[in-house]
Structure formats: structure tokens, C-alpha cells
Amino acid sequence: MSARTLDEKMTIKQVIADLKVAPATFYRWRQLGKAPRSIKLPNGDVRIRRSEYERWLAEREDAA
């Protein structure tokens, strides 16, 4: 994976689609502090770095 791909910013909609979970589930994880770290933009939109998402997934795999 190139550095640019790892630094890509994903929307919550993209993350939810990739995980195949309900939006309510993902937002609950965010409230509980169990979702991947995110970036809140000045307009209120939220993005998640692909590298952070991949790191977060790897942690879940180790915990399984």
C-alpha cells in the first residue's frame, strides 16, 4: 500500500459499509470510545485515516 493510500481519509459511511454494521452500532462505539480515532472537520464532518482504521482493525483481530 502506498503512503497516500494509508493516509486516505474515509467517511463514516465508508467505514460502516466496510464493516457491514448498522450506523447506530458504529455511533454507539464512538460514544463508548471503542471506534477508530477520528478527525472532526470545521464543518462538522468526520473523517478517519485509513491507517488508523487498519490499526484499529488489527487490534480487534488480536483481541479475538
PDB file of C-alpha atoms in Angstrom:
ATOM      1  CA  MET A   1       0.000   0.000   0.000  1.00  0.00           C
ATOM      2  CA  SER A   2       1.343   3.433  -0.872  1.00  0.00           C
ATOM      3  CA  ALA A   3       1.746   6.160   1.743  1.00  0.00           C
ATOM      4  CA  ARG A   4      -1.006   8.132   0.028  1.00  0.00           C
ATOM      5  CA  THR A   5      -3.448   5.208   0.316  1.00  0.00           C
ATOM      6  CA  LEU A   6      -2.607   4.758   4.007  1.00  0.00           C
ATOM      7  CA  ASP A   7      -3.215   8.468   4.597  1.00  0.00           C
ATOM      8  CA  GLU A   8      -6.539   8.479   2.741  1.00  0.00           C
ATOM      9  CA  LYS A   9      -9.395   9.913   4.792  1.00  0.00           C
ATOM     10  CA  MET A  10     -12.510   7.736   4.974  1.00  0.00           C
ATOM     11  CA  THR A  11     -16.019   8.913   5.750  1.00  0.00           C
ATOM     12  CA  ILE A  12     -18.031   7.222   8.460  1.00  0.00           C
ATOM     13  CA  LYS A  13     -20.338   5.947   5.715  1.00  0.00           C
ATOM     14  CA  GLN A  14     -17.366   4.197   4.053  1.00  0.00           C
ATOM     15  CA  VAL A  15     -16.234   2.653   7.352  1.00  0.00           C
ATOM     16  CA  ILE A  16     -19.750   1.431   8.145  1.00  0.00           C
ATOM     17  CA  ALA A  17     -20.047  -0.114   4.664  1.00  0.00           C
ATOM     18  CA  ASP A  18     -16.672  -1.840   5.025  1.00  0.00           C
ATOM     19  CA  LEU A  19     -17.528  -3.223   8.470  1.00  0.00           C
ATOM     20  CA  LYS A  20     -21.088  -4.140   7.445  1.00  0.00           C
ATOM     21  CA  VAL A  21     -22.539  -2.830  10.714  1.00  0.00           C
ATOM     22  CA  ALA A  22     -25.560  -0.642  11.353  1.00  0.00           C
ATOM     23  CA  PRO A  23     -24.873   3.091  11.668  1.00  0.00           C
ATOM     24  CA  ALA A  24     -26.312   3.033  15.201  1.00  0.00           C
ATOM     25  CA  THR A  25     -23.766   0.380  16.184  1.00  0.00           C
ATOM     26  CA  PHE A  26     -20.855   2.436  14.893  1.00  0.00           C
ATOM     27  CA  TYR A  27     -22.092   5.626  16.593  1.00  0.00           C
ATOM     28  CA  ARG A  28     -22.512   3.716  19.853  1.00  0.00           C
ATOM     29  CA  TRP A  29     -18.900   2.515  19.547  1.00  0.00           C
ATOM     30  CA  ARG A  30     -17.858   6.145  19.087  1.00  0.00           C
ATOM     31  CA  GLN A  31     -19.749   7.200  22.217  1.00  0.00           C
ATOM     32  CA  LEU A  32     -18.097   4.407  24.186  1.00  0.00           C
ATOM     33  CA  GLY A  33     -14.647   5.300  22.854  1.00  0.00           C
ATOM     34  CA  LYS A  34     -14.345   1.944  21.049  1.00  0.00           C
ATOM     35  CA  ALA A  35     -14.315   3.199  17.454  1.00  0.00           C
ATOM     36  CA  PRO A  36     -11.197   4.182  15.498  1.00  0.00           C
ATOM     37  CA  ARG A  37      -9.828   7.649  16.251  1.00  0.00           C
ATOM     38  CA  SER A  38     -11.384  10.268  14.018  1.00  0.00           C
ATOM     39  CA  ILE A  39     -10.852  13.801  12.767  1.00  0.00           C
ATOM     40  CA  LYS A  40     -13.684  16.309  13.126  1.00  0.00           C
ATOM     41  CA  LEU A  41     -13.547  18.925  10.384  1.00  0.00           C
ATOM     42  CA  PRO A  42     -14.612  22.554  10.915  1.00  0.00           C
ATOM     43  CA  ASN A  43     -17.853  21.903   9.007  1.00  0.00           C
ATOM     44  CA  GLY A  44     -18.754  19.085  11.420  1.00  0.00           C
ATOM     45  CA  ASP A  45     -17.933  16.214   9.060  1.00  0.00           C
ATOM     46  CA  VAL A  46     -15.895  13.352  10.494  1.00  0.00           C
ATOM     47  CA  ARG A  47     -13.068  11.511   8.731  1.00  0.00           C
ATOM     48  CA  ILE A  48     -10.998   8.508   9.735  1.00  0.00           C
ATOM     49  CA  ARG A  49      -7.484   7.968   8.411  1.00  0.00           C
ATOM     50  CA  ARG A  50      -7.221   4.642   6.584  1.00  0.00           C
ATOM     51  CA  SER A  51      -4.029   3.889   8.522  1.00  0.00           C
ATOM     52  CA  GLU A  52      -5.881   4.438  11.816  1.00  0.00           C
ATOM     53  CA  TYR A  53      -8.768   2.253  10.614  1.00  0.00           C
ATOM     54  CA  GLU A  54      -6.367  -0.555   9.640  1.00  0.00           C
ATOM     55  CA  ARG A  55      -4.559  -0.258  13.005  1.00  0.00           C
ATOM     56  CA  TRP A  56      -7.878  -0.400  14.856  1.00  0.00           C
ATOM     57  CA  LEU A  57      -8.952  -3.489  12.880  1.00  0.00           C
ATOM     58  CA  ALA A  58      -5.645  -5.210  13.641  1.00  0.00           C
ATOM     59  CA  GLU A  59      -6.174  -4.574  17.363  1.00  0.00           C
ATOM     60  CA  ARG A  60      -9.613  -6.175  17.168  1.00  0.00           C
ATOM     61  CA  GLU A  61      -8.112  -9.217  15.467  1.00  0.00           C
ATOM     62  CA  ASP A  62      -5.519  -9.666  18.228  1.00  0.00           C
ATOM     63  CA  ALA A  63      -8.247  -9.381  20.857  1.00  0.00           C
ATOM     64  CA  ALA A  64     -10.428 -12.063  19.239  1.00  0.00           C
TER      65      ALA A  64
END
